[in-house]
Amino acid sequence: MEPDSEYTGAIDRGLEGVVACSTAISAIHGSTLLYRGYTIEDLVEHSTFEEVAYLLWYGCLPRSDEFADFEARLRRHIALPPQSFGWFHGLPTRVHPMDFLHAVVAGLSLHDPDANVMDEAATRRKAVRLTARLGAIVAAYDRVRKGRWPLQRHRERSVAWNFLYMLRGQEPDPEHVRLFDRCLILHADHELNASAFSARVTASTLSGLYSSVLSAIGTLKGPLHGGANEQVIRMLLEIESPSRVDAYLDEQLAGKRKVMGFGHRVYKEGDPRARILREMSRALCLETGRPELFAISEKLEKRMESEKGLIPNVDFYSASVYYCMGIPADLFTPIFAASRVAGWCAHAIEQYDDNRIYRPRGRYVGPTDQRWAPADER
Ligand code: ACO
């Protein structure tokens, strides 16, 4: 029997260049990133994570009255349901925080009366809860693993303020809050990246929003996607000094190993998020007495560009930014999730709005003439 001849043509490995949906949420034009038509630079300068979440979900910036209500709802829902504190102390805490996040989001879905309600209002209510809570789960995890009780959020404070407060147990420096908020904005969406695609594939089966977000968390975790930021800081710390960059890179490149935080499927001229994070990293590394981290990063960037033509992506400079803010390395990817959840929800909402199930084909290359035989005759 011959394989189906219709599917013997070229395959776009990794779906490179395949346009899988129409989207009005975000766009990459050269090295410009737009959320709903606004440049990322404009939003980072003037907006807040909460306002960006509204923009991604509703397609426009809110008027003051619309925003006051939305922001209040988002802030209210940072509070985790009381029963979740019990789970935290029952779940293993020597696991990767991305796995913990995945487990707790699945747990939250069991207690959400809207979990399997598919109308638009219910989906938007879930989007608010999920976006408000992912950061709270990450902060709670860090406290529980240190033998402390999770903290309650302050209702009047932002998602960024509350995350830093719930992580550290003290009121955060306003400058750090603004920086962290800018990081949340920068990571909130990115066209049809792997985790957004994953969220959309799940949404396309008409499974609920929790399922989409759970699929996306699993996809983001990998080191070729959001997991790269944690690997970047481990690399910078391992290199230790700018004088060791060349030896480190020689070894990695000779071994044909990937250098984390470099390269991008779409950007070839530069990732605008990395440009912004680079300046944040420069300032923070100096301010916190870790100038060598920035010097190592700059040297890596120069050599990767000249030798491999590869540019730093969002994960490269965000790693030193988070590190200099005192955030533990294994929380970097969960923090990415706590921001990107806004984009995942926007993609699921857009997918539900004009849905057709994703069901591509695979070209079969296995045998076609096998016959079953009893175990002792194989
Ligand atoms: N270090 C060394 N070489 C690299 C790197 C890298 N970081 N990235 C790409 N290359 C090389 C590949 O080895 C390949 O070389 P070859 O043609 O000689 O085999 C070539 O560049 C093309 O790379 P691909 O992996 O095919 O590119 P792709 O578009 O499939 O992957 C990706 C893009 C995943 C970002 C890749 O560049 C990579 O693995 N980077 C490191 C991990 C990383 O930083 N991920 C975060 C991406 S941003 C985000 O998801 C938030």
Short mmCIF file of C-alpha atoms and ligand atoms in Angstrom, two decimals:
data_model
loop_
_atom_site.label_atom_id
_atom_site.label_comp_id
_atom_site.label_asym_id
_atom_site.label_seq_id
_atom_site.Cartn_x
_atom_site.Cartn_y
_atom_site.Cartn_z
CA MET A 1 0.00 0.00 0.00
CA GLU A 2 1.38 3.46 -0.92
CA PRO A 3 1.08 6.43 1.48
CA ASP A 4 -1.53 8.99 0.48
CA SER A 5 0.18 10.73 -2.49
CA GLU A 6 -1.54 14.03 -1.71
CA TYR A 7 0.73 14.47 1.32
CA THR A 8 4.16 13.62 -0.09
CA GLY A 9 5.21 17.21 -0.88
CA ALA A 10 7.57 19.49 1.05
CA ILE A 11 6.95 19.97 4.73
CA ASP A 12 7.35 23.35 6.43
CA ARG A 13 9.39 22.08 9.38
CA GLY A 14 8.36 23.89 12.52
CA LEU A 15 5.57 25.46 10.40
CA GLU A 16 8.05 28.14 9.31
CA GLY A 17 6.32 30.67 7.08
CA VAL A 18 2.90 29.04 7.53
CA VAL A 19 0.14 31.57 8.19
CA ALA A 20 -2.26 29.67 10.46
CA CYS A 21 -4.82 32.33 11.35
CA SER A 22 -5.83 35.95 10.97
CA THR A 23 -5.23 37.95 14.11
CA ALA A 24 -5.75 41.57 15.11
CA ILE A 25 -4.03 41.24 18.49
CA SER A 26 -0.35 41.82 17.81
CA ALA A 27 1.96 42.04 14.84
CA ILE A 28 5.66 41.91 14.02
CA HIS A 29 6.58 44.32 11.22
CA GLY A 30 10.32 44.08 10.59
CA SER A 31 11.74 44.85 13.99
CA THR A 32 8.64 46.66 15.22
CA LEU A 33 6.21 44.97 17.58
CA LEU A 34 2.64 46.26 17.68
CA TYR A 35 -0.11 45.45 20.16
CA ARG A 36 -3.42 46.37 18.51
CA GLY A 37 -1.55 48.92 16.36
CA TYR A 38 0.42 50.58 19.20
CA THR A 39 4.20 50.17 19.24
CA ILE A 40 5.64 48.35 22.20
CA GLU A 41 7.87 51.39 22.88
CA ASP A 42 4.80 53.64 23.19
CA LEU A 43 3.06 51.23 25.55
CA VAL A 44 6.12 50.61 27.72
CA GLU A 45 6.62 54.34 28.07
CA HIS A 46 3.04 55.34 28.85
CA SER A 47 0.84 52.38 29.74
CA THR A 48 0.48 49.77 32.50
CA PHE A 49 0.15 45.99 32.38
CA GLU A 50 -3.51 46.24 33.37
CA GLU A 51 -4.24 48.71 30.57
CA VAL A 52 -2.36 46.52 28.08
CA ALA A 53 -4.44 43.49 29.13
CA TYR A 54 -7.58 45.55 28.41
CA LEU A 55 -6.15 46.62 25.06
CA LEU A 56 -5.34 43.03 24.07
CA TRP A 57 -8.78 41.71 25.06
CA TYR A 58 -11.02 44.54 23.88
CA GLY A 59 -9.01 45.89 20.94
CA CYS A 60 -8.84 49.51 22.14
CA LEU A 61 -7.46 51.50 25.04
CA PRO A 62 -10.09 52.04 27.75
CA ARG A 63 -11.73 55.33 28.73
CA SER A 64 -11.18 56.26 32.40
CA ASP A 65 -14.54 54.91 33.59
CA GLU A 66 -14.11 51.62 31.69
CA PHE A 67 -10.60 51.23 33.02
CA ALA A 68 -11.46 51.97 36.66
CA ASP A 69 -13.91 49.07 36.67
CA PHE A 70 -11.59 46.71 34.80
CA GLU A 71 -8.57 47.52 36.94
CA ALA A 72 -10.55 47.06 40.16
CA ARG A 73 -11.75 43.62 38.99
CA LEU A 74 -8.27 42.54 38.00
CA ARG A 75 -6.80 43.69 41.33
CA ARG A 76 -9.59 42.05 43.34
CA HIS A 77 -8.93 38.71 41.68
CA ILE A 78 -5.22 38.67 42.53
CA ALA A 79 -6.46 37.12 45.78
CA LEU A 80 -6.29 33.34 45.53
CA PRO A 81 -9.25 31.32 46.79
CA PRO A 82 -8.67 30.37 50.46
CA GLN A 83 -8.67 26.62 49.75
CA SER A 84 -5.60 27.04 47.52
CA PHE A 85 -3.43 27.86 50.56
CA GLY A 86 -4.17 24.34 51.83
CA TRP A 87 -3.02 22.80 48.53
CA PHE A 88 0.18 24.80 48.53
CA HIS A 89 1.26 23.12 51.74
CA GLY A 90 0.26 19.70 50.38
CA LEU A 91 2.02 19.94 47.01
CA PRO A 92 5.71 19.12 46.59
CA THR A 93 7.84 22.26 46.57
CA ARG A 94 11.08 20.79 45.23
CA VAL A 95 9.65 20.86 41.73
CA HIS A 96 10.13 23.34 38.95
CA PRO A 97 7.83 26.31 39.63
CA MET A 98 6.41 25.97 36.08
CA ASP A 99 5.14 22.51 37.04
CA PHE A 100 3.74 23.91 40.28
CA LEU A 101 2.03 26.70 38.34
CA HIS A 102 0.54 24.16 35.96
CA ALA A 103 -0.79 22.03 38.83
CA VAL A 104 -2.29 24.98 40.72
CA VAL A 105 -3.98 26.44 37.61
CA ALA A 106 -5.53 23.00 37.00
CA GLY A 107 -6.62 22.96 40.67
CA LEU A 108 -8.16 26.43 40.38
CA SER A 109 -10.22 25.28 37.41
CA LEU A 110 -11.90 22.68 39.63
CA HIS A 111 -13.16 25.46 41.90
CA ASP A 112 -14.22 27.89 39.19
CA PRO A 113 -17.96 27.65 38.49
CA ASP A 114 -17.28 29.16 35.04
CA ALA A 115 -14.61 26.59 34.15
CA ASN A 116 -16.69 24.85 31.48
CA VAL A 117 -19.05 27.70 30.64
CA MET A 118 -18.24 28.77 27.11
CA ASP A 119 -20.16 32.03 26.61
CA GLU A 120 -18.15 35.19 26.03
CA ALA A 121 -18.95 36.79 29.39
CA ALA A 122 -17.77 33.68 31.27
CA THR A 123 -14.60 33.51 29.15
CA ARG A 124 -13.81 37.13 29.93
CA ARG A 125 -14.42 36.55 33.68
CA LYS A 126 -11.97 33.63 33.55
CA ALA A 127 -9.45 35.75 31.65
CA VAL A 128 -9.53 38.30 34.50
CA ARG A 129 -9.08 35.61 37.17
CA LEU A 130 -6.27 33.83 35.38
CA THR A 131 -4.38 37.00 34.49
CA ALA A 132 -4.70 38.35 38.01
CA ARG A 133 -3.66 35.11 39.68
CA LEU A 134 -0.73 33.60 37.84
CA GLY A 135 1.75 35.99 39.46
CA ALA A 136 0.15 35.42 42.87
CA ILE A 137 0.67 31.66 42.49
CA VAL A 138 4.32 32.15 41.57
CA ALA A 139 4.95 34.42 44.58
CA ALA A 140 3.05 32.04 46.90
CA TYR A 141 5.11 29.09 45.65
CA ASP A 142 8.35 30.87 46.48
CA ARG A 143 7.17 31.66 49.99
CA VAL A 144 5.86 28.17 50.67
CA ARG A 145 9.11 26.54 49.58
CA LYS A 146 10.91 28.82 52.00
CA GLY A 147 8.62 27.65 54.81
CA ARG A 148 6.56 30.86 54.87
CA TRP A 149 2.83 31.44 54.54
CA PRO A 150 1.66 33.12 51.28
CA LEU A 151 0.75 36.79 51.64
CA GLN A 152 -2.57 38.44 50.84
CA ARG A 153 -2.61 41.01 48.08
CA HIS A 154 -3.33 44.71 48.56
CA ARG A 155 -6.56 45.49 46.76
CA GLU A 156 -5.52 49.04 45.86
CA ARG A 157 -2.23 48.01 44.27
CA SER A 158 -1.26 46.89 40.80
CA VAL A 159 -0.41 43.41 39.54
CA ALA A 160 3.29 44.41 39.42
CA TRP A 161 3.30 45.93 42.92
CA ASN A 162 1.50 42.94 44.39
CA PHE A 163 3.80 40.42 42.75
CA LEU A 164 6.92 42.03 44.22
CA TYR A 165 5.23 42.51 47.59
CA MET A 166 3.88 38.96 47.79
CA LEU A 167 7.28 37.59 46.79
CA ARG A 168 9.41 39.60 49.20
CA GLY A 169 7.05 40.36 52.07
CA GLN A 170 7.80 44.07 52.06
CA GLU A 171 6.56 47.10 50.17
CA PRO A 172 8.51 47.26 46.90
CA ASP A 173 10.56 50.21 45.73
CA PRO A 174 8.35 52.25 43.30
CA GLU A 175 11.17 52.26 40.75
CA HIS A 176 11.28 48.44 40.79
CA VAL A 177 7.49 48.31 40.46
CA ARG A 178 7.65 50.49 37.34
CA LEU A 179 10.46 48.39 35.87
CA PHE A 180 8.65 45.15 36.58
CA ASP A 181 5.43 46.53 35.12
CA ARG A 182 7.35 47.41 31.95
CA CYS A 183 8.65 43.84 31.80
CA LEU A 184 5.07 42.56 32.09
CA ILE A 185 4.02 44.82 29.20
CA LEU A 186 6.94 43.64 27.05
CA HIS A 187 6.07 39.97 27.52
CA ALA A 188 2.28 40.24 27.27
CA ASP A 189 1.86 39.06 23.67
CA HIS A 190 3.84 38.21 20.58
CA GLU A 191 1.82 37.30 17.50
CA LEU A 192 1.58 33.56 16.84
CA ASN A 193 4.38 32.38 19.13
CA ALA A 194 4.45 28.70 20.13
CA SER A 195 2.48 29.06 23.37
CA ALA A 196 -0.17 31.35 21.84
CA PHE A 197 -0.55 28.84 19.02
CA SER A 198 -0.89 26.08 21.57
CA ALA A 199 -3.58 28.09 23.39
CA ARG A 200 -5.41 28.59 20.08
CA VAL A 201 -5.21 24.93 19.08
CA THR A 202 -6.80 23.96 22.40
CA ALA A 203 -9.42 26.72 22.09
CA SER A 204 -10.22 25.51 18.58
CA THR A 205 -11.58 22.25 20.01
CA LEU A 206 -13.97 24.41 22.10
CA SER A 207 -12.31 23.32 25.30
CA GLY A 208 -12.50 26.08 27.93
CA LEU A 209 -10.03 28.86 28.72
CA TYR A 210 -8.31 26.98 31.57
CA SER A 211 -7.42 24.19 29.11
CA SER A 212 -5.94 26.74 26.69
CA VAL A 213 -3.87 28.38 29.41
CA LEU A 214 -2.69 25.00 30.70
CA SER A 215 -1.58 23.97 27.19
CA ALA A 216 0.21 27.28 26.83
CA ILE A 217 2.01 27.00 30.19
CA GLY A 218 3.36 23.61 29.13
CA THR A 219 4.52 25.04 25.80
CA LEU A 220 6.15 28.13 27.31
CA LYS A 221 8.17 26.01 29.75
CA GLY A 222 10.54 24.58 27.12
CA PRO A 223 14.04 26.09 26.81
CA LEU A 224 13.51 26.94 23.14
CA HIS A 225 10.64 29.23 24.17
CA GLY A 226 10.10 30.95 27.55
CA GLY A 227 12.36 28.55 29.42
CA ALA A 228 15.38 30.23 27.83
CA ASN A 229 15.47 33.16 30.30
CA GLU A 230 16.34 30.88 33.23
CA GLN A 231 19.10 29.23 31.18
CA VAL A 232 20.49 32.66 30.23
CA ILE A 233 21.14 33.71 33.82
CA ARG A 234 22.72 30.34 34.61
CA MET A 235 25.00 30.87 31.60
CA LEU A 236 25.97 34.43 32.62
CA LEU A 237 26.77 33.28 36.16
CA GLU A 238 28.76 30.33 34.87
CA ILE A 239 30.82 32.59 32.56
CA GLU A 240 31.52 34.83 35.57
CA SER A 241 33.77 37.35 33.84
CA PRO A 242 33.90 39.09 30.43
CA SER A 243 37.36 37.62 29.94
CA ARG A 244 35.85 34.12 29.84
CA VAL A 245 33.23 34.86 27.17
CA ASP A 246 35.38 33.84 24.22
CA ALA A 247 36.41 30.50 25.73
CA TYR A 248 32.80 29.76 26.69
CA LEU A 249 31.47 30.59 23.23
CA ASP A 250 34.25 28.68 21.47
CA GLU A 251 33.26 25.58 23.40
CA GLN A 252 29.50 26.00 22.87
CA LEU A 253 29.78 26.69 19.16
CA ALA A 254 32.32 23.93 18.57
CA GLY A 255 29.94 21.53 20.31
CA LYS A 256 27.07 22.84 18.13
CA ARG A 257 25.16 23.76 21.28
CA LYS A 258 22.65 26.57 21.23
CA VAL A 259 23.45 29.71 23.17
CA MET A 260 20.33 30.57 25.11
CA GLY A 261 18.68 33.92 24.54
CA PHE A 262 19.88 34.21 20.92
CA GLY A 263 18.07 33.74 17.66
CA HIS A 264 14.48 34.18 16.62
CA ARG A 265 12.23 32.61 14.02
CA VAL A 266 10.79 35.96 12.90
CA TYR A 267 13.13 38.81 13.90
CA LYS A 268 16.29 38.94 11.88
CA GLU A 269 17.22 42.61 12.29
CA GLY A 270 16.63 42.81 16.04
CA ASP A 271 14.01 42.14 18.68
CA PRO A 272 12.57 45.47 19.88
CA ARG A 273 11.85 43.99 23.32
CA ALA A 274 15.51 43.05 23.73
CA ARG A 275 16.54 46.62 22.85
CA ILE A 276 14.39 48.00 25.68
CA LEU A 277 15.45 45.31 28.15
CA ARG A 278 19.10 45.90 27.26
CA GLU A 279 18.92 49.46 28.57
CA MET A 280 17.07 48.31 31.70
CA SER A 281 19.75 45.67 32.24
CA ARG A 282 22.59 48.17 31.78
CA ALA A 283 21.11 50.50 34.42
CA LEU A 284 20.15 47.77 36.92
CA CYS A 285 23.45 45.87 36.66
CA LEU A 286 25.31 49.09 37.49
CA GLU A 287 22.90 50.10 40.25
CA THR A 288 23.07 46.72 41.97
CA GLY A 289 26.84 46.30 41.72
CA ARG A 290 26.79 43.57 39.05
CA PRO A 291 28.34 45.44 36.09
CA GLU A 292 30.09 42.25 34.97
CA LEU A 293 26.73 40.67 34.10
CA PHE A 294 26.03 43.43 31.61
CA ALA A 295 29.61 43.40 30.32
CA ILE A 296 29.40 39.61 29.73
CA SER A 297 26.04 40.05 27.99
CA GLU A 298 27.36 42.79 25.70
CA LYS A 299 30.36 40.71 24.74
CA LEU A 300 28.20 37.67 24.03
CA GLU A 301 25.89 39.82 21.93
CA LYS A 302 28.73 41.26 19.83
CA ARG A 303 30.30 37.89 19.11
CA MET A 304 27.03 36.06 18.41
CA GLU A 305 26.10 38.79 15.97
CA SER A 306 29.43 38.95 14.15
CA GLU A 307 30.04 35.21 14.08
CA LYS A 308 26.59 33.69 13.75
CA GLY A 309 24.44 36.64 12.67
CA LEU A 310 22.16 35.91 15.64
CA ILE A 311 20.40 38.62 17.63
CA PRO A 312 19.46 38.60 21.33
CA ASN A 313 15.79 37.82 21.90
CA VAL A 314 13.49 38.88 24.76
CA ASP A 315 14.90 36.20 27.06
CA PHE A 316 18.48 37.45 26.90
CA TYR A 317 18.40 40.76 28.76
CA SER A 318 15.28 40.03 30.81
CA ALA A 319 17.37 37.43 32.67
CA SER A 320 19.84 39.96 34.11
CA VAL A 321 17.01 42.43 34.78
CA TYR A 322 15.13 39.89 36.93
CA TYR A 323 18.31 38.69 38.58
CA CYS A 324 19.31 42.22 39.59
CA MET A 325 15.82 42.71 41.02
CA GLY A 326 16.57 39.78 43.35
CA ILE A 327 14.16 37.35 41.71
CA PRO A 328 15.20 33.66 41.92
CA ALA A 329 16.29 32.23 38.54
CA ASP A 330 13.70 29.44 38.43
CA LEU A 331 10.89 32.03 38.70
CA PHE A 332 11.89 33.79 35.47
CA THR A 333 9.80 31.57 33.18
CA PRO A 334 6.78 31.53 35.54
CA ILE A 335 6.95 35.35 35.55
CA PHE A 336 6.90 35.24 31.76
CA ALA A 337 3.74 33.11 32.03
CA ALA A 338 2.21 35.60 34.49
CA SER A 339 2.47 38.24 31.77
CA ARG A 340 1.89 36.18 28.60
CA VAL A 341 -1.35 34.84 30.07
CA ALA A 342 -2.91 38.15 28.96
CA GLY A 343 -1.96 37.32 25.37
CA TRP A 344 -3.04 33.68 25.63
CA CYS A 345 -6.48 34.80 26.81
CA ALA A 346 -6.72 37.32 23.95
CA HIS A 347 -5.83 34.59 21.44
CA ALA A 348 -8.37 32.13 22.87
CA ILE A 349 -11.10 34.82 22.80
CA GLU A 350 -10.22 35.67 19.19
CA GLN A 351 -10.18 31.97 18.26
CA TYR A 352 -13.63 31.31 19.81
CA ASP A 353 -14.93 34.29 17.88
CA ASP A 354 -14.21 32.79 14.47
CA ASN A 355 -13.46 29.17 15.13
CA ARG A 356 -12.49 26.24 13.00
CA ILE A 357 -10.71 23.31 14.60
CA TYR A 358 -6.95 23.10 13.87
CA ARG A 359 -6.36 19.77 12.21
CA PRO A 360 -3.35 19.68 9.89
CA ARG A 361 -2.00 16.54 8.25
CA GLY A 362 1.13 14.53 8.93
CA ARG A 363 2.99 12.89 6.06
CA TYR A 364 3.19 9.21 7.00
CA VAL A 365 6.69 7.81 6.45
CA GLY A 366 6.37 4.53 8.38
CA PRO A 367 5.86 0.99 7.04
CA THR A 368 2.53 -0.04 5.51
CA ASP A 369 2.88 -3.82 5.19
CA GLN A 370 3.07 -5.05 8.80
CA ARG A 371 0.99 -8.04 10.00
CA TRP A 372 0.22 -8.78 13.63
CA ALA A 373 1.84 -11.97 15.03
CA PRO A 374 1.59 -13.63 18.48
CA ALA A 375 4.25 -12.40 20.97
CA ASP A 376 6.40 -15.59 20.81
CA GLU A 377 6.61 -15.35 17.00
CA ARG A 378 7.91 -11.74 16.85
N1 ACO B 1 22.81 29.47 19.36
C1 ACO B 1 23.54 28.89 18.40
N2 ACO B 1 23.06 28.62 17.17
C2 ACO B 1 21.78 28.95 16.93
C3 ACO B 1 20.97 29.57 17.89
C4 ACO B 1 21.52 29.82 19.14
N3 ACO B 1 20.80 30.40 20.10
N4 ACO B 1 19.74 29.79 17.38
C5 ACO B 1 19.79 29.34 16.12
N5 ACO B 1 21.00 28.84 15.85
C6 ACO B 1 21.44 28.24 14.59
C7 ACO B 1 20.93 26.81 14.50
O1 ACO B 1 21.83 25.90 15.08
C8 ACO B 1 20.75 26.66 13.02
O2 ACO B 1 22.03 26.44 12.45
P1 ACO B 1 22.19 25.41 11.23
O3 ACO B 1 21.34 25.98 10.13
O4 ACO B 1 23.65 25.44 10.97
O5 ACO B 1 21.68 24.08 11.73
C9 ACO B 1 20.30 28.04 12.57
O6 ACO B 1 20.82 28.95 13.53
C10 ACO B 1 18.78 28.17 12.50
O7 ACO B 1 18.26 27.85 13.81
P2 ACO B 1 16.90 27.11 14.09
O8 ACO B 1 16.96 26.48 15.43
O9 ACO B 1 16.54 26.23 12.92
O10 ACO B 1 15.92 28.35 14.07
P3 ACO B 1 14.42 28.34 14.52
O11 ACO B 1 13.77 29.47 13.85
O12 ACO B 1 13.84 26.98 14.32
O13 ACO B 1 14.47 28.54 16.10
C11 ACO B 1 14.87 29.60 18.16
C12 ACO B 1 14.38 29.78 16.72
C13 ACO B 1 14.11 28.44 18.82
C14 ACO B 1 14.58 30.86 18.94
C15 ACO B 1 16.40 29.32 18.13
O14 ACO B 1 17.08 30.45 17.66
C16 ACO B 1 16.93 28.90 19.50
O15 ACO B 1 16.90 27.72 19.83
N6 ACO B 1 17.42 29.88 20.31
C17 ACO B 1 17.89 29.54 21.64
C18 ACO B 1 16.74 29.39 22.61
C19 ACO B 1 16.04 30.71 22.90
O16 ACO B 1 16.68 31.69 23.18
N7 ACO B 1 14.71 30.68 22.88
C20 ACO B 1 13.88 31.85 23.19
C21 ACO B 1 13.26 32.36 21.92
S1 ACO B 1 12.28 33.82 22.23
C22 ACO B 1 10.90 33.21 22.99
O17 ACO B 1 10.43 32.17 22.67
C23 ACO B 1 10.35 33.92 24.06
#
